[in-house]
Amino acid sequence: MLDLKKIREEYISKLNSKLNLLQVNQLKADLLGKNGLISNQFKKIGSIKGSERKKYSSELNNIKDELLDLINSKINEIEISDINEKLQKEKVDITLPERPFLRGKIHPVSQTIDEISSIFSEIGFSVEEGPDVENEYNNFTALNTPEHHPARDMHDTFYLDEKKQKLLRTHTSPVQIRTMLRDKPPFKIIAPGRTYRSDSDQTHAPMFHQVEGLYIDKDINMGHLKGCLNYFIKEFFEVNKIKMRFRPSHFPFTEPSAEVDIGYKIKDGKIIIGEGDKWLEILGCGMVHPNVLKNVKVDPEKFQGYAFGIGIDRLAMLKYGINDLRAFFECDYRWLNHFGFDPLDVPTNYRGLSR
Ligand code: PHE
């Protein structure tokens, strides 16, 4: 009996001091664990005689219940105070101003590609894509530009291997080849994308953008080409009249070939398209050479048509008043913020290049 009272008093006072969860659990184990003080008392019961035994066991049970209650309420108390402490520490300061909300901008080149694609898709062109890393056949040979042809040197090509089999495409024209090898005529496609030449100044960057156009069907002639380009330029610059001139030129893959300039003037520091006496070259074009059609197994006696390649960056510079091409590719966030476009204004009928 004495033992029991001593244990009870000692542990009540221990449990009433300031404890953490670990300490309370330790006290619980000391008392009620396998070899705990209380557990051991239960083992004694068998050796107690007569009426003493009943009294002892009821006393023991009472003390056990009392201590267990105390332990449980202590655990409860500690858990609640831990939660409160956490709430205190982690409280959200609702008086703080919100963080600035930054919305990205669409790069002017992406915007221009979107606009070009939607204009051409309205007149029946679908959008094709090809890889930036091309083989020499698609980029040159199939386009009627055999090895040692001087036009190859004019392209300042980035070759990727010593045998000059792989290269960074110098124009989007190989997409013509890929499309015609894959499908059957007629073809009416545009192919926007990145192109590469070893060249860099205010109006040339080693990586730039073109959009290829190809229309092959029965009875397509140069009048269709002129009409199509005239329509495109007017739509793109949002003007009713346009000054446009076709200069005879040479591309191995078209015959006849032409380069197209558009007329503009600068008024109060702004570019005005369709007036004035300045000319800017924006594209190359022509009637697809019969050899190209033969290379892709299209019968030039039955099918013919035109192709063009437009410099996208130049068009973007003209339309949006950007005077240094290199700024396009410097990734200056402030520049992009100024010249970029709100993502919510992108035309919804665009289904071409992924950005
Ligand atoms: N691929 C030519 C270039 O990059 C442009 C072009 C395309 C010319 C299609 C004619 C026809 O210079």
PDB file of N, CA and C in Angstrom, residues 57-139:
ATOM      1  N   SER A  57      -6.254  -4.724  -4.981  1.00  0.00           N
ATOM      2  CA  SER A  57      -6.452  -4.627  -6.439  1.00  0.00           C
ATOM      3  C   SER A  57      -7.378  -3.480  -6.808  1.00  0.00           C
ATOM      4  N   SER A  58      -8.369  -3.198  -5.935  1.00  0.00           N
ATOM      5  CA  SER A  58      -9.238  -2.071  -6.315  1.00  0.00           C
ATOM      6  C   SER A  58      -8.480  -0.747  -6.170  1.00  0.00           C
ATOM      7  N   GLU A  59      -7.670  -0.652  -5.142  1.00  0.00           N
ATOM      8  CA  GLU A  59      -6.816   0.539  -4.965  1.00  0.00           C
ATOM      9  C   GLU A  59      -5.889   0.728  -6.184  1.00  0.00           C
ATOM     10  N   LEU A  60      -5.276  -0.392  -6.564  1.00  0.00           N
ATOM     11  CA  LEU A  60      -4.337  -0.347  -7.696  1.00  0.00           C
ATOM     12  C   LEU A  60      -5.020   0.110  -8.985  1.00  0.00           C
ATOM     13  N   ASN A  61      -6.207  -0.437  -9.222  1.00  0.00           N
ATOM     14  CA  ASN A  61      -6.949  -0.042 -10.422  1.00  0.00           C
ATOM     15  C   ASN A  61      -7.300   1.438 -10.401  1.00  0.00           C
ATOM     16  N   ASN A  62      -7.716   1.918  -9.221  1.00  0.00           N
ATOM     17  CA  ASN A  62      -8.054   3.345  -9.120  1.00  0.00           C
ATOM     18  C   ASN A  62      -6.855   4.226  -9.444  1.00  0.00           C
ATOM     19  N   ILE A  63      -5.732   3.857  -8.855  1.00  0.00           N
ATOM     20  CA  ILE A  63      -4.530   4.673  -9.090  1.00  0.00           C
ATOM     21  C   ILE A  63      -4.123   4.614 -10.561  1.00  0.00           C
ATOM     22  N   LYS A  64      -4.222   3.429 -11.115  1.00  0.00           N
ATOM     23  CA  LYS A  64      -3.875   3.276 -12.545  1.00  0.00           C
ATOM     24  C   LYS A  64      -4.773   4.188 -13.412  1.00  0.00           C
ATOM     25  N   ASP A  65      -6.107   4.117 -13.122  1.00  0.00           N
ATOM     26  CA  ASP A  65      -7.039   4.947 -13.906  1.00  0.00           C
ATOM     27  C   ASP A  65      -6.734   6.426 -13.734  1.00  0.00           C
ATOM     28  N   GLU A  66      -6.461   6.797 -12.495  1.00  0.00           N
ATOM     29  CA  GLU A  66      -6.215   8.211 -12.213  1.00  0.00           C
ATOM     30  C   GLU A  66      -4.971   8.707 -12.979  1.00  0.00           C
ATOM     31  N   LEU A  67      -3.898   7.896 -12.910  1.00  0.00           N
ATOM     32  CA  LEU A  67      -2.673   8.319 -13.578  1.00  0.00           C
ATOM     33  C   LEU A  67      -2.836   8.332 -15.107  1.00  0.00           C
ATOM     34  N   LEU A  68      -3.560   7.314 -15.598  1.00  0.00           N
ATOM     35  CA  LEU A  68      -3.773   7.257 -17.044  1.00  0.00           C
ATOM     36  C   LEU A  68      -4.571   8.460 -17.543  1.00  0.00           C
ATOM     37  N   ASP A  69      -5.601   8.826 -16.761  1.00  0.00           N
ATOM     38  CA  ASP A  69      -6.382  10.023 -17.120  1.00  0.00           C
ATOM     39  C   ASP A  69      -5.493  11.261 -17.185  1.00  0.00           C
ATOM     40  N   LEU A  70      -4.655  11.342 -16.159  1.00  0.00           N
ATOM     41  CA  LEU A  70      -3.778  12.503 -16.075  1.00  0.00           C
ATOM     42  C   LEU A  70      -2.815  12.554 -17.289  1.00  0.00           C
ATOM     43  N   ILE A  71      -2.288  11.368 -17.590  1.00  0.00           N
ATOM     44  CA  ILE A  71      -1.365  11.284 -18.744  1.00  0.00           C
ATOM     45  C   ILE A  71      -2.084  11.708 -20.030  1.00  0.00           C
ATOM     46  N   ASN A  72      -3.279  11.157 -20.233  1.00  0.00           N
ATOM     47  CA  ASN A  72      -4.008  11.488 -21.472  1.00  0.00           C
ATOM     48  C   ASN A  72      -4.356  12.964 -21.557  1.00  0.00           C
ATOM     49  N   SER A  73      -4.765  13.537 -20.427  1.00  0.00           N
ATOM     50  CA  SER A  73      -5.126  14.954 -20.522  1.00  0.00           C
ATOM     51  C   SER A  73      -3.871  15.810 -20.726  1.00  0.00           C
ATOM     52  N   LYS A  74      -2.749  15.339 -20.191  1.00  0.00           N
ATOM     53  CA  LYS A  74      -1.487  16.055 -20.399  1.00  0.00           C
ATOM     54  C   LYS A  74      -1.109  16.025 -21.898  1.00  0.00           C
ATOM     55  N   ILE A  75      -1.234  14.836 -22.489  1.00  0.00           N
ATOM     56  CA  ILE A  75      -0.909  14.703 -23.923  1.00  0.00           C
ATOM     57  C   ILE A  75      -1.788  15.639 -24.755  1.00  0.00           C
ATOM     58  N   ASN A  76      -3.065  15.623 -24.427  1.00  0.00           N
ATOM     59  CA  ASN A  76      -4.029  16.475 -25.117  1.00  0.00           C
ATOM     60  C   ASN A  76      -3.632  17.949 -25.022  1.00  0.00           C
ATOM     61  N   GLU A  77      -3.294  18.329 -23.792  1.00  0.00           N
ATOM     62  CA  GLU A  77      -2.919  19.725 -23.525  1.00  0.00           C
ATOM     63  C   GLU A  77      -1.685  20.126 -24.352  1.00  0.00           C
ATOM     64  N   ILE A  78      -0.701  19.232 -24.398  1.00  0.00           N
ATOM     65  CA  ILE A  78       0.532  19.550 -25.145  1.00  0.00           C
ATOM     66  C   ILE A  78       0.226  19.681 -26.637  1.00  0.00           C
ATOM     67  N   GLU A  79      -0.587  18.757 -27.154  1.00  0.00           N
ATOM     68  CA  GLU A  79      -0.907  18.819 -28.587  1.00  0.00           C
ATOM     69  C   GLU A  79      -1.613  20.127 -28.939  1.00  0.00           C
ATOM     70  N   ILE A  80      -2.566  20.511 -28.108  1.00  0.00           N
ATOM     71  CA  ILE A  80      -3.284  21.770 -28.372  1.00  0.00           C
ATOM     72  C   ILE A  80      -2.338  22.956 -28.316  1.00  0.00           C
ATOM     73  N   SER A  81      -1.428  22.938 -27.340  1.00  0.00           N
ATOM     74  CA  SER A  81      -0.548  24.103 -27.247  1.00  0.00           C
ATOM     75  C   SER A  81       0.441  24.120 -28.407  1.00  0.00           C
ATOM     76  N   ASP A  82       0.847  22.915 -28.898  1.00  0.00           N
ATOM     77  CA  ASP A  82       1.716  22.883 -30.097  1.00  0.00           C
ATOM     78  C   ASP A  82       1.015  23.497 -31.302  1.00  0.00           C
ATOM     79  N   ILE A  83      -0.276  23.134 -31.470  1.00  0.00           N
ATOM     80  CA  ILE A  83      -1.033  23.672 -32.613  1.00  0.00           C
ATOM     81  C   ILE A  83      -1.153  25.185 -32.507  1.00  0.00           C
ATOM     82  N   ASN A  84      -1.458  25.646 -31.307  1.00  0.00           N
ATOM     83  CA  ASN A  84      -1.613  27.095 -31.130  1.00  0.00           C
ATOM     84  C   ASN A  84      -0.316  27.839 -31.417  1.00  0.00           C
ATOM     85  N   GLU A  85       0.773  27.227 -30.959  1.00  0.00           N
ATOM     86  CA  GLU A  85       2.069  27.866 -31.197  1.00  0.00           C
ATOM     87  C   GLU A  85       2.340  27.966 -32.703  1.00  0.00           C
ATOM     88  N   LYS A  86       2.039  26.869 -33.428  1.00  0.00           N
ATOM     89  CA  LYS A  86       2.226  26.864 -34.893  1.00  0.00           C
ATOM     90  C   LYS A  86       1.376  27.943 -35.553  1.00  0.00           C
ATOM     91  N   LEU A  87       0.117  28.012 -35.115  1.00  0.00           N
ATOM     92  CA  LEU A  87      -0.790  29.013 -35.706  1.00  0.00           C
ATOM     93  C   LEU A  87      -0.255  30.421 -35.484  1.00  0.00           C
ATOM     94  N   GLN A  88       0.295  30.634 -34.312  1.00  0.00           N
ATOM     95  CA  GLN A  88       0.865  31.939 -33.992  1.00  0.00           C
ATOM     96  C   GLN A  88       2.010  32.270 -34.933  1.00  0.00           C
ATOM     97  N   LYS A  89       2.910  31.289 -35.062  1.00  0.00           N
ATOM     98  CA  LYS A  89       4.123  31.518 -35.853  1.00  0.00           C
ATOM     99  C   LYS A  89       3.807  31.671 -37.333  1.00  0.00           C
ATOM    100  N   GLU A  90       2.859  30.846 -37.840  1.00  0.00           N
ATOM    101  CA  GLU A  90       2.660  30.787 -39.286  1.00  0.00           C
ATOM    102  C   GLU A  90       1.521  31.667 -39.772  1.00  0.00           C
ATOM    103  N   LYS A  91       1.110  32.585 -38.981  1.00  0.00           N
ATOM    104  CA  LYS A  91      -0.074  33.345 -39.396  1.00  0.00           C
ATOM    105  C   LYS A  91       0.232  34.187 -40.650  1.00  0.00           C
ATOM    106  N   VAL A  92      -0.755  34.318 -41.519  1.00  0.00           N
ATOM    107  CA  VAL A  92      -0.591  35.045 -42.774  1.00  0.00           C
ATOM    108  C   VAL A  92      -0.861  36.517 -42.537  1.00  0.00           C
ATOM    109  N   ASP A  93       0.078  37.335 -43.009  1.00  0.00           N
ATOM    110  CA  ASP A  93      -0.120  38.765 -42.848  1.00  0.00           C
ATOM    111  C   ASP A  93      -0.958  39.281 -44.011  1.00  0.00           C
ATOM    112  N   ILE A  94      -2.252  39.432 -43.753  1.00  0.00           N
ATOM    113  CA  ILE A  94      -3.138  39.823 -44.858  1.00  0.00           C
ATOM    114  C   ILE A  94      -3.016  41.300 -45.217  1.00  0.00           C
ATOM    115  N   THR A  95      -2.184  42.017 -44.492  1.00  0.00           N
ATOM    116  CA  THR A  95      -2.021  43.434 -44.851  1.00  0.00           C
ATOM    117  C   THR A  95      -0.908  43.615 -45.886  1.00  0.00           C
ATOM    118  N   LEU A  96      -0.140  42.522 -46.187  1.00  0.00           N
ATOM    119  CA  LEU A  96       0.928  42.655 -47.187  1.00  0.00           C
ATOM    120  C   LEU A  96       0.322  42.933 -48.562  1.00  0.00           C
ATOM    121  N   PRO A  97       0.966  43.804 -49.359  1.00  0.00           N
ATOM    122  CA  PRO A  97       0.448  44.017 -50.717  1.00  0.00           C
ATOM    123  C   PRO A  97       0.666  42.755 -51.554  1.00  0.00           C
ATOM    124  N   GLU A  98      -0.205  42.512 -52.566  1.00  0.00           N
ATOM    125  CA  GLU A  98      -0.066  41.310 -53.387  1.00  0.00           C
ATOM    126  C   GLU A  98       1.190  41.402 -54.250  1.00  0.00           C
ATOM    127  N   ARG A  99       1.693  40.228 -54.648  1.00  0.00           N
ATOM    128  CA  ARG A  99       2.880  40.248 -55.512  1.00  0.00           C
ATOM    129  C   ARG A  99       2.492  40.753 -56.891  1.00  0.00           C
ATOM    130  N   PRO A 100       3.456  41.442 -57.580  1.00  0.00           N
ATOM    131  CA  PRO A 100       3.113  41.938 -58.919  1.00  0.00           C
ATOM    132  C   PRO A 100       2.791  40.764 -59.846  1.00  0.00           C
ATOM    133  N   PHE A 101       1.806  40.940 -60.696  1.00  0.00           N
ATOM    134  CA  PHE A 101       1.356  39.877 -61.595  1.00  0.00           C
ATOM    135  C   PHE A 101       1.981  40.110 -62.970  1.00  0.00           C
ATOM    136  N   LEU A 102       2.840  39.195 -63.388  1.00  0.00           N
ATOM    137  CA  LEU A 102       3.529  39.384 -64.668  1.00  0.00           C
ATOM    138  C   LEU A 102       2.937  38.475 -65.731  1.00  0.00           C
ATOM    139  N   ARG A 103       2.506  39.079 -66.822  1.00  0.00           N
ATOM    140  CA  ARG A 103       2.020  38.249 -67.914  1.00  0.00           C
ATOM    141  C   ARG A 103       3.034  38.297 -69.054  1.00  0.00           C
ATOM    142  N   GLY A 104       3.392  37.152 -69.594  1.00  0.00           N
ATOM    143  CA  GLY A 104       4.376  37.110 -70.672  1.00  0.00           C
ATOM    144  C   GLY A 104       3.841  37.787 -71.926  1.00  0.00           C
ATOM    145  N   LYS A 105       4.762  38.122 -72.825  1.00  0.00           N
ATOM    146  CA  LYS A 105       4.370  38.766 -74.093  1.00  0.00           C
ATOM    147  C   LYS A 105       4.714  37.840 -75.248  1.00  0.00           C
ATOM    148  N   ILE A 106       3.949  37.972 -76.311  1.00  0.00           N
ATOM    149  CA  ILE A 106       4.245  37.229 -77.532  1.00  0.00           C
ATOM    150  C   ILE A 106       5.329  37.984 -78.308  1.00  0.00           C
ATOM    151  N   HIS A 107       6.366  37.274 -78.709  1.00  0.00           N
ATOM    152  CA  HIS A 107       7.459  37.882 -79.467  1.00  0.00           C
ATOM    153  C   HIS A 107       6.912  38.385 -80.821  1.00  0.00           C
ATOM    154  N   PRO A 108       7.391  39.559 -81.276  1.00  0.00           N
ATOM    155  CA  PRO A 108       6.877  40.090 -82.549  1.00  0.00           C
ATOM    156  C   PRO A 108       7.016  39.107 -83.718  1.00  0.00           C
ATOM    157  N   VAL A 109       8.068  38.277 -83.699  1.00  0.00           N
ATOM    158  CA  VAL A 109       8.214  37.316 -84.805  1.00  0.00           C
ATOM    159  C   VAL A 109       7.109  36.258 -84.723  1.00  0.00           C
ATOM    160  N   SER A 110       6.813  35.784 -83.517  1.00  0.00           N
ATOM    161  CA  SER A 110       5.723  34.798 -83.374  1.00  0.00           C
ATOM    162  C   SER A 110       4.390  35.412 -83.793  1.00  0.00           C
ATOM    163  N   GLN A 111       4.200  36.668 -83.379  1.00  0.00           N
ATOM    164  CA  GLN A 111       2.971  37.366 -83.738  1.00  0.00           C
ATOM    165  C   GLN A 111       2.843  37.481 -85.261  1.00  0.00           C
ATOM    166  N   THR A 112       3.967  37.833 -85.902  1.00  0.00           N
ATOM    167  CA  THR A 112       3.961  37.998 -87.358  1.00  0.00           C
ATOM    168  C   THR A 112       3.671  36.663 -88.045  1.00  0.00           C
ATOM    169  N   ILE A 113       4.268  35.583 -87.536  1.00  0.00           N
ATOM    170  CA  ILE A 113       3.997  34.254 -88.109  1.00  0.00           C
ATOM    171  C   ILE A 113       2.506  33.911 -87.964  1.00  0.00           C
ATOM    172  N   ASP A 114       1.952  34.249 -86.825  1.00  0.00           N
ATOM    173  CA  ASP A 114       0.509  34.022 -86.625  1.00  0.00           C
ATOM    174  C   ASP A 114      -0.315  34.770 -87.664  1.00  0.00           C
ATOM    175  N   GLU A 115       0.054  36.042 -87.850  1.00  0.00           N
ATOM    176  CA  GLU A 115      -0.723  36.866 -88.796  1.00  0.00           C
ATOM    177  C   GLU A 115      -0.600  36.332 -90.221  1.00  0.00           C
ATOM    178  N   ILE A 116       0.645  36.020 -90.619  1.00  0.00           N
ATOM    179  CA  ILE A 116       0.878  35.511 -91.980  1.00  0.00           C
ATOM    180  C   ILE A 116       0.083  34.209 -92.188  1.00  0.00           C
ATOM    181  N   SER A 117       0.163  33.332 -91.195  1.00  0.00           N
ATOM    182  CA  SER A 117      -0.519  32.031 -91.332  1.00  0.00           C
ATOM    183  C   SER A 117      -2.017  32.222 -91.458  1.00  0.00           C
ATOM    184  N   SER A 118      -2.558  33.158 -90.689  1.00  0.00           N
ATOM    185  CA  SER A 118      -4.013  33.280 -90.758  1.00  0.00           C
ATOM    186  C   SER A 118      -4.447  33.934 -92.079  1.00  0.00           C
ATOM    187  N   ILE A 119      -3.627  34.847 -92.619  1.00  0.00           N
ATOM    188  CA  ILE A 119      -3.987  35.442 -93.919  1.00  0.00           C
ATOM    189  C   ILE A 119      -3.986  34.372 -95.021  1.00  0.00           C
ATOM    190  N   PHE A 120      -2.906  33.571 -95.042  1.00  0.00           N
ATOM    191  CA  PHE A 120      -2.844  32.553 -96.106  1.00  0.00           C
ATOM    192  C   PHE A 120      -3.865  31.437 -95.892  1.00  0.00           C
ATOM    193  N   SER A 121      -4.168  31.127 -94.644  1.00  0.00           N
ATOM    194  CA  SER A 121      -5.139  30.044 -94.462  1.00  0.00           C
ATOM    195  C   SER A 121      -6.526  30.469 -94.929  1.00  0.00           C
ATOM    196  N   GLU A 122      -6.778  31.788 -94.891  1.00  0.00           N
ATOM    197  CA  GLU A 122      -8.073  32.252 -95.395  1.00  0.00           C
ATOM    198  C   GLU A 122      -8.234  32.044 -96.902  1.00  0.00           C
ATOM    199  N   ILE A 123      -7.097  31.994 -97.622  1.00  0.00           N
ATOM    200  CA  ILE A 123      -7.222  31.759 -99.072  1.00  0.00           C
ATOM    201  C   ILE A 123      -6.772  30.338 -99.441  1.00  0.00           C
ATOM    202  N   GLY A 124      -6.925  29.424 -98.496  1.00  0.00           N
ATOM    203  CA  GLY A 124      -6.809  27.998 -98.826  1.00  0.00           C
ATOM    204  C   GLY A 124      -5.450  27.348 -98.659  1.00  0.00           C
ATOM    205  N   PHE A 125      -4.478  28.058 -98.087  1.00  0.00           N
ATOM    206  CA  PHE A 125      -3.173  27.426 -97.853  1.00  0.00           C
ATOM    207  C   PHE A 125      -3.185  26.713 -96.504  1.00  0.00           C
ATOM    208  N   SER A 126      -2.606  25.509 -96.464  1.00  0.00           N
ATOM    209  CA  SER A 126      -2.455  24.888 -95.147  1.00  0.00           C
ATOM    210  C   SER A 126      -1.006  25.044 -94.694  1.00  0.00           C
ATOM    211  N   VAL A 127      -0.783  24.866 -93.406  1.00  0.00           N
ATOM    212  CA  VAL A 127       0.537  25.145 -92.824  1.00  0.00           C
ATOM    213  C   VAL A 127       1.330  23.848 -92.665  1.00  0.00           C
ATOM    214  N   GLU A 128       2.565  23.849 -93.172  1.00  0.00           N
ATOM    215  CA  GLU A 128       3.463  22.692 -93.028  1.00  0.00           C
ATOM    216  C   GLU A 128       4.676  23.093 -92.214  1.00  0.00           C
ATOM    217  N   GLU A 129       5.356  22.093 -91.682  1.00  0.00           N
ATOM    218  CA  GLU A 129       6.586  22.348 -90.944  1.00  0.00           C
ATOM    219  C   GLU A 129       7.666  21.383 -91.390  1.00  0.00           C
ATOM    220  N   GLY A 130       8.912  21.806 -91.229  1.00  0.00           N
ATOM    221  CA  GLY A 130      10.030  20.903 -91.493  1.00  0.00           C
ATOM    222  C   GLY A 130      11.088  21.136 -90.438  1.00  0.00           C
ATOM    223  N   PRO A 131      12.089  20.237 -90.358  1.00  0.00           N
ATOM    224  CA  PRO A 131      13.113  20.378 -89.307  1.00  0.00           C
ATOM    225  C   PRO A 131      14.152  21.445 -89.647  1.00  0.00           C
ATOM    226  N   ASP A 132      14.765  22.008 -88.608  1.00  0.00           N
ATOM    227  CA  ASP A 132      15.838  22.986 -88.818  1.00  0.00           C
ATOM    228  C   ASP A 132      17.092  22.290 -89.353  1.00  0.00           C
ATOM    229  N   VAL A 133      17.348  21.070 -88.873  1.00  0.00           N
ATOM    230  CA  VAL A 133      18.505  20.318 -89.370  1.00  0.00           C
ATOM    231  C   VAL A 133      18.034  19.524 -90.589  1.00  0.00           C
ATOM    232  N   GLU A 134      18.596  19.872 -91.731  1.00  0.00           N
ATOM    233  CA  GLU A 134      18.153  19.253 -92.979  1.00  0.00           C
ATOM    234  C   GLU A 134      19.270  18.412 -93.573  1.00  0.00           C
ATOM    235  N   ASN A 135      18.913  17.588 -94.548  1.00  0.00           N
ATOM    236  CA  ASN A 135      19.986  16.951 -95.310  1.00  0.00           C
ATOM    237  C   ASN A 135      20.244  17.775 -96.569  1.00  0.00           C
ATOM    238  N   GLU A 136      21.401  17.536 -97.111  1.00  0.00           N
ATOM    239  CA  GLU A 136      21.880  18.319 -98.235  1.00  0.00           C
ATOM    240  C   GLU A 136      20.946  18.125 -99.452  1.00  0.00           C
ATOM    241  N   TYR A 137      20.362  16.935 -99.563  1.00  0.00           N
ATOM    242  CA  TYR A 137      19.498  16.651-100.710  1.00  0.00           C
ATOM    243  C   TYR A 137      18.262  17.557-100.704  1.00  0.00           C
ATOM    244  N   ASN A 138      17.566  17.598 -99.574  1.00  0.00           N
ATOM    245  CA  ASN A 138      16.339  18.412 -99.514  1.00  0.00           C
ATOM    246  C   ASN A 138      16.629  19.907 -99.631  1.00  0.00           C
ATOM    247  N   ASN A 139      17.761  20.328 -99.033  1.00  0.00           N
ATOM    248  CA  ASN A 139      18.052  21.760 -99.005  1.00  0.00           C
ATOM    249  C   ASN A 139      18.578  22.264-100.355  1.00  0.00           C
TER     250      ASN A 139
END
